Tab-separated table of C-alpha atoms and ligand atoms in Angstrom:
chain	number	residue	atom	x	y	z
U	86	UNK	CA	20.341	105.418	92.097
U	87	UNK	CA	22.094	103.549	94.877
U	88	UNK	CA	25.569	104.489	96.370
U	89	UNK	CA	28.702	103.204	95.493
U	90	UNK	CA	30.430	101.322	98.825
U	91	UNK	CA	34.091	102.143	99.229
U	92	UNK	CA	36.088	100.238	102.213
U	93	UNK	CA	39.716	100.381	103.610
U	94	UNK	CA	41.273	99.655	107.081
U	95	UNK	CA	41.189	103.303	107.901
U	96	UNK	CA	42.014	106.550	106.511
U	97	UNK	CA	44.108	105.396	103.690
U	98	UNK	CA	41.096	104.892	101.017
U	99	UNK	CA	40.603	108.619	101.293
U	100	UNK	CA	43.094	108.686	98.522
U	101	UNK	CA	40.416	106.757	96.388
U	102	UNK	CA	37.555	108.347	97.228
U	103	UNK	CA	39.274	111.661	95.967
U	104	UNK	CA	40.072	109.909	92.631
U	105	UNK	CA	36.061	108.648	92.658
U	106	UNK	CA	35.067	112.189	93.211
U	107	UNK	CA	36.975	113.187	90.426
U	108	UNK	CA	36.459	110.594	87.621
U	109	UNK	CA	32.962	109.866	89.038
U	110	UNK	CA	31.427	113.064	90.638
U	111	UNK	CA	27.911	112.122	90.084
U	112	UNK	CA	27.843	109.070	91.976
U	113	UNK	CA	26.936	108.865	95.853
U	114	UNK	CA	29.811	107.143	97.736
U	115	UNK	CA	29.408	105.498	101.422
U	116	UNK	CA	32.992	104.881	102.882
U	117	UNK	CA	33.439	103.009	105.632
U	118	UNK	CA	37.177	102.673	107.173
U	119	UNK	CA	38.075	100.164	109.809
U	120	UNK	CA	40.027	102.671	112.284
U	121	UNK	CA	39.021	100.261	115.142
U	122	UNK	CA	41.500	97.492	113.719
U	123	UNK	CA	43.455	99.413	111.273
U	124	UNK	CA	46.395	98.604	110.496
U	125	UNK	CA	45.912	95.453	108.315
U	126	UNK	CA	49.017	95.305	106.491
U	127	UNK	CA	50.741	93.246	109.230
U	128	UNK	CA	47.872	90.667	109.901
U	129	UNK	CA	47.087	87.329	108.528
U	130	UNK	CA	45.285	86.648	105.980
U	131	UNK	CA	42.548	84.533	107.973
U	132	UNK	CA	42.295	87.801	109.926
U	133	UNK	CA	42.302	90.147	106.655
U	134	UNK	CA	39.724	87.607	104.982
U	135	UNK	CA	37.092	88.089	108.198
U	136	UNK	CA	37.593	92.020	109.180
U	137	UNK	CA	36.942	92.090	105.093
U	138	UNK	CA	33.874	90.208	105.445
U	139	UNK	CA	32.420	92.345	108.276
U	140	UNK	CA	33.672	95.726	105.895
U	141	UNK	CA	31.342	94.384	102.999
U	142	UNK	CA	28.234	93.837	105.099
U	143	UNK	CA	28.644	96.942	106.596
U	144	UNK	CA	28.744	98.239	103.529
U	145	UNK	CA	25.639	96.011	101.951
U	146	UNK	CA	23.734	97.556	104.678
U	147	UNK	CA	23.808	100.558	103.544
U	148	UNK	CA	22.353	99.520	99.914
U	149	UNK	CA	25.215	100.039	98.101
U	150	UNK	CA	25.574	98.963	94.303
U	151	UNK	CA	29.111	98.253	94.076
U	152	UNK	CA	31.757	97.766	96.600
U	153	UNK	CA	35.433	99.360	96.002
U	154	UNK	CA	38.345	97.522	97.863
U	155	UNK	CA	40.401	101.308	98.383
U	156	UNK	CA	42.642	99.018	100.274
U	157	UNK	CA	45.921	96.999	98.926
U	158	UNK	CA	46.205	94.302	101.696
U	159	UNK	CA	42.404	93.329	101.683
U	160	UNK	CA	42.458	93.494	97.676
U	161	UNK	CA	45.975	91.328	97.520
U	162	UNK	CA	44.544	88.477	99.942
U	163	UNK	CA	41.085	88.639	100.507
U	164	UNK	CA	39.331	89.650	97.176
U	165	UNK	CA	38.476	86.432	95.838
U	166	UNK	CA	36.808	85.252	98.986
U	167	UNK	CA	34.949	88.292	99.138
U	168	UNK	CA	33.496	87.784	95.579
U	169	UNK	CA	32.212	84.652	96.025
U	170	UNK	CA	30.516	86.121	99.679
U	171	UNK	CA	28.523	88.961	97.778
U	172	UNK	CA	26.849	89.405	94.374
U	173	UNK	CA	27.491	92.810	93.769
U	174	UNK	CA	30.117	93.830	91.389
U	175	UNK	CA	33.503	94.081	94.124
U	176	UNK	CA	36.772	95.610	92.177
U	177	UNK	CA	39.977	95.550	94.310
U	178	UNK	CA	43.185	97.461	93.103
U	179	UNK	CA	45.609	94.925	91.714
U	180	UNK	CA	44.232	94.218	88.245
U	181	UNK	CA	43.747	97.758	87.173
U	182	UNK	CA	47.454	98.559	88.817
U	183	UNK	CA	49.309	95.617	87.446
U	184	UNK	CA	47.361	96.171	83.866
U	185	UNK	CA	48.694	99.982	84.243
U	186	UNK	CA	52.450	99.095	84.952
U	187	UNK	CA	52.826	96.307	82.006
U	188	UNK	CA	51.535	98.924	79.990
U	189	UNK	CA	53.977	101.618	81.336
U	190	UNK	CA	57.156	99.802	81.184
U	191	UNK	CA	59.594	100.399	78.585
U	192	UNK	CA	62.196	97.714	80.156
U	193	UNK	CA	60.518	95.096	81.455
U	194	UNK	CA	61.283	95.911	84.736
U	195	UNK	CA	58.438	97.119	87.482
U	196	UNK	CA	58.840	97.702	91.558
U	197	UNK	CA	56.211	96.774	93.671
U	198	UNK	CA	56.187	98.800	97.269
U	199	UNK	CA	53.199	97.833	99.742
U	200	UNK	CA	52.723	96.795	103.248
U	201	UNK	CA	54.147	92.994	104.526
U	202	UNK	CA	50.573	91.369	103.853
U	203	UNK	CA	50.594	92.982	100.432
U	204	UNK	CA	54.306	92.341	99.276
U	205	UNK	CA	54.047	88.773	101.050
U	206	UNK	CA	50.807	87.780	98.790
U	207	UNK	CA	52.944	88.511	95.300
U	208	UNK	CA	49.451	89.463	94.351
U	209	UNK	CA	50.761	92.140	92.270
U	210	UNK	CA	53.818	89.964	90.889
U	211	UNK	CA	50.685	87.020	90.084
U	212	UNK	CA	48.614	89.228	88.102
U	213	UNK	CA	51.827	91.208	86.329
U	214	UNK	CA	52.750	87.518	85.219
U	215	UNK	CA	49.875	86.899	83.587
U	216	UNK	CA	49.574	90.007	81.495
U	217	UNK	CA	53.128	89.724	80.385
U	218	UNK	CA	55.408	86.753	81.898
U	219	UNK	CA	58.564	88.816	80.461
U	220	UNK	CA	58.425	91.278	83.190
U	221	UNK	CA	60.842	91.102	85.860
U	222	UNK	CA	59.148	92.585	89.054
U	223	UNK	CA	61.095	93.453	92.297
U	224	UNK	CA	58.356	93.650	95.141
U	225	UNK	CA	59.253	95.155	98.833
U	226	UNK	CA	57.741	96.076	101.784
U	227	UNK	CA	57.888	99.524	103.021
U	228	UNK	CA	56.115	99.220	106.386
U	229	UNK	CA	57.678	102.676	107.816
U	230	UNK	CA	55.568	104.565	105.118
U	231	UNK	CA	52.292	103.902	106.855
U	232	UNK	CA	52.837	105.390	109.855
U	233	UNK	CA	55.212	108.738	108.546
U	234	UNK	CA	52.195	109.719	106.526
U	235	UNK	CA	49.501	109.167	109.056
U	236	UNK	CA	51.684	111.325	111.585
U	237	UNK	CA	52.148	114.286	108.482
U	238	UNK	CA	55.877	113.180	107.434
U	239	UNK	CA	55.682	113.888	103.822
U	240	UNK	CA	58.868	114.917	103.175
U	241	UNK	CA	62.405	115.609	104.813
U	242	UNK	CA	65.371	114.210	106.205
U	243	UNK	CA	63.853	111.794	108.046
U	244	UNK	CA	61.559	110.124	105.250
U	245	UNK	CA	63.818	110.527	102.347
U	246	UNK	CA	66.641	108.144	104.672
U	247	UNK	CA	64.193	106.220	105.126
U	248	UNK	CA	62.794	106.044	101.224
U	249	UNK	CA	66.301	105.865	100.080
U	250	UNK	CA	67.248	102.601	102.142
U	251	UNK	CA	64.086	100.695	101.195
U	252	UNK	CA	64.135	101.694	97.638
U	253	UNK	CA	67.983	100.870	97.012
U	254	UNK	CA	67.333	97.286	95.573
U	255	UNK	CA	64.791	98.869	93.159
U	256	UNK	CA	66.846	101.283	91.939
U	257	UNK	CA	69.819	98.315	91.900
U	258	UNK	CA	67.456	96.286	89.416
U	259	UNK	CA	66.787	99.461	87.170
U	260	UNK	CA	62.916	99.405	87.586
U	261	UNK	CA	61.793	102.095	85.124
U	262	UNK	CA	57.903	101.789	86.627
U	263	UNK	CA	56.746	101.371	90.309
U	264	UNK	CA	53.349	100.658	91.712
U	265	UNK	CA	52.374	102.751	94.547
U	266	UNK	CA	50.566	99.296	96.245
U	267	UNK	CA	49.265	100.784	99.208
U	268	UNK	CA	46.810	103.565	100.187
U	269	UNK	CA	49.399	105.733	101.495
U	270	UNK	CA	51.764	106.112	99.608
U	271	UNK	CA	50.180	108.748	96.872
U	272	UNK	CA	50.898	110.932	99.695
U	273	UNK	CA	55.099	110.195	99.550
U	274	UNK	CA	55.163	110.614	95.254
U	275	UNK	CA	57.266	113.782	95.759
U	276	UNK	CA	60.086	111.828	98.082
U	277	UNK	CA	59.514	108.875	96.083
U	278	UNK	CA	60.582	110.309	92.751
U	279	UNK	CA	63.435	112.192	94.517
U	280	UNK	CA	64.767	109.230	95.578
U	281	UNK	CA	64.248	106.957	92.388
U	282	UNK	CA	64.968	109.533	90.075
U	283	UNK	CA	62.391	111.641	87.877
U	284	UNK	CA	62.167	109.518	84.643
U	285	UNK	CA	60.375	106.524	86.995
U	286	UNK	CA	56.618	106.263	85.639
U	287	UNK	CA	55.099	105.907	89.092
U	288	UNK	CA	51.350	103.735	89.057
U	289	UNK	CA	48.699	105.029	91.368
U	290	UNK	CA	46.581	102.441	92.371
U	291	UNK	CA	43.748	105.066	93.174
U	292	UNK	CA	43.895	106.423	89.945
U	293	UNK	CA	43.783	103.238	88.488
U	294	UNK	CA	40.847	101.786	90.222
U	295	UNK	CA	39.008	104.780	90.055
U	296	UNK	CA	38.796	104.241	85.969
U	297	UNK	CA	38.280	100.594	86.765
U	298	UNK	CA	34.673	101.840	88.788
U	299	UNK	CA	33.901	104.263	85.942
U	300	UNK	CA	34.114	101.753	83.333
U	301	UNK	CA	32.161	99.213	85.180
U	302	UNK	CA	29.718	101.601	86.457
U	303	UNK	CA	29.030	102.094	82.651
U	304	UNK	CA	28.828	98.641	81.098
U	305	UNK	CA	26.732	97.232	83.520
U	306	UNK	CA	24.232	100.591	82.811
U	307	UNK	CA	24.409	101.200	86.848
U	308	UNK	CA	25.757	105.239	86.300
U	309	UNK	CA	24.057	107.907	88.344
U	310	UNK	CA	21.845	110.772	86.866
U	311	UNK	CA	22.693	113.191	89.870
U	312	UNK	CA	24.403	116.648	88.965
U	313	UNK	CA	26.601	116.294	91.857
U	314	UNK	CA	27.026	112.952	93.937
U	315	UNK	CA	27.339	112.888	98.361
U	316	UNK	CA	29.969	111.177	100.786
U	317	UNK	CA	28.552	109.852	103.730
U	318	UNK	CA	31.830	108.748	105.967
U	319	UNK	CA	31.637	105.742	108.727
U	320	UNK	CA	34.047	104.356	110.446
U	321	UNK	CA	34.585	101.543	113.499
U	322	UNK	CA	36.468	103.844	116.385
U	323	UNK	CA	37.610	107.806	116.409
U	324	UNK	CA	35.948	109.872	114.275
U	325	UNK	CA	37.942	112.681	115.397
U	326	UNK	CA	41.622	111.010	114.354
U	327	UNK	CA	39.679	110.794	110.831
U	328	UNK	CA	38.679	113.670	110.381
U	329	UNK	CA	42.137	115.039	111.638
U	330	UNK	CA	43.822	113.305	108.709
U	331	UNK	CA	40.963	113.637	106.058
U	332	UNK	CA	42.697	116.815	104.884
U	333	UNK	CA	45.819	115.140	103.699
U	334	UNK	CA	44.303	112.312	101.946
U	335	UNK	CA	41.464	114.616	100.598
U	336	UNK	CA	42.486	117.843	100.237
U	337	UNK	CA	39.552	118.956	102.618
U	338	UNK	CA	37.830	119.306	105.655
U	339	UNK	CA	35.167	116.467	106.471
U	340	UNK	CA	31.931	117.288	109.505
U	341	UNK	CA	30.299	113.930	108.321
U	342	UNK	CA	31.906	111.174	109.739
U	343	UNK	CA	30.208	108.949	111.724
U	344	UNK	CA	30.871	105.758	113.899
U	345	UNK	CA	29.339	102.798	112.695
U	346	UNK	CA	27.844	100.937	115.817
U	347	UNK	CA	27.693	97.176	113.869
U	348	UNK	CA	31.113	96.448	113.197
C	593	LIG	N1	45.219	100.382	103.587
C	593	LIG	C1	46.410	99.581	103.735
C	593	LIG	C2	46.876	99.148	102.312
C	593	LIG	O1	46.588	99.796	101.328
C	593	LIG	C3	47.506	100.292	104.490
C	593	LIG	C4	47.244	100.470	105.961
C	593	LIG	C5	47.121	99.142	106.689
C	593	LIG	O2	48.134	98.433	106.865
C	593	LIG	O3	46.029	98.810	107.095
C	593	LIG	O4	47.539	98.153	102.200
């Protein structure tokens, strides 16, 4: 059985490959992370639309069977251009998040956090809409959040200030439910809830589009037989800054990472 294809602009998709190996350990996974151009968040979407491109093919390359858009920013502006590029099944993030926090929400109300690509999209607030026009969202950009957790600030002074003034107007609207729309910020929950309060219902998108892979995986009748699936890691520049924050996101060491000469 062929591998499932999982792409981000860097590290952050580790956070969905960790969901994948735990909803879907007997499928193969090839991950390839842009660490060459990362960070997309602040780009345009012209730019997000061709890096994406160049991510699938890699990707495609590699025989993969389904493609997994770990990353917020390429899912909110570039995944409809991507699906009409490829033929493979391609499942970004926002559906199975938005779907999630309509579910979740008792009062109508749901934040949206993500980078200034994502929140500047209203990807999330498009889809949310659809499901259930009564919801009021409140969407922000937290673009400090990126960089805390790739240098290992989880928690503390410093973050929580930080959390606390970009999360004041969703606490001011009374969100009960926020989406986590961006790799990263799995990795802040703890300072996130601290700072919102316990009773908020916060969405993983990992989580979420984790299930979205499984259930695919199974209607189209494209599962894997294996006992125990493998991770094959790529990315476009420094292996080594990878693998130095692959613990975080994964909870583990990772020897296989590669560089991907093509991209
Ligand atoms: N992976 C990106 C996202 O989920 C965050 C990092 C970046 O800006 O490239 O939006």
């Amino acid at each position: 059985m062929k591998p499932i294809g999982v792409f981000d602009s860097g590290v952050g998709g580790l956070t969905v490959v960790k969901e994948l190996m735990r909803q879907v350990p007997n499928e193969d996974i090839i991950y390839f992370g842009d660490t060459a151009r990362v960070p997309y968040g602040i780009k345009s979407k012209d730019t997000v639309i061709r890096f994406s491109i160049e991510d699938a093919l890699f990707l495609l390359n590699q025989g993969v069977k389904l493609i997994c858009v770990a990353c917020n920013t390429v899912s909110s502006v570039a995944l409809p251009v991507i699906k009409s590029h490829f033929k493979v099944p391609i499942v970004g993030v926002i559906v199975p998040g938005a779907k999630e926090a309509v579910y979740a929400t008792r009062n109508k109300k749901v934040g949206v956090i993500g980078t200034r690509g994502t929140i500047r999209s209203r990807a999330y607030e498009n889809e949310i809409r659809k499901l259930d026009p009564k919801v009021k969202v409140t969407a922000l950009a937290c673009p400090l959040f990126v960089p805390f957790v790739e240098e290992g600030y989880l928690k503390g002074k410093v973050v929580k200030e930080v959390a606390s003034g970009y999360l004041a107007p969703l606490k001011k609207a009374g969100v009960d439910t926020l989406i986590l729309g961006c790799t990263h910020y799995p990795l802040l929950k703890s300072v996130i809830k601290e700072v919102m309060g316990q009773h908020i219902t916060l969405i993983d998108s990992a989580q979420q589009v984790a299930m979205e892979v499984k259930k695919i995986l199974e209607l189209e009748g494209m599962t894997s037989t294996k006992r125990r699936g493998k991770c094959k890691f790529y990315v476009s520049d420094n292996p080594e800054w990878f693998q130095g924050l692959a613990r975080s996101f994964l909870g583990r060491h990772l020897d296989n990472v590669q560089r991907a000469r093509n991209v």
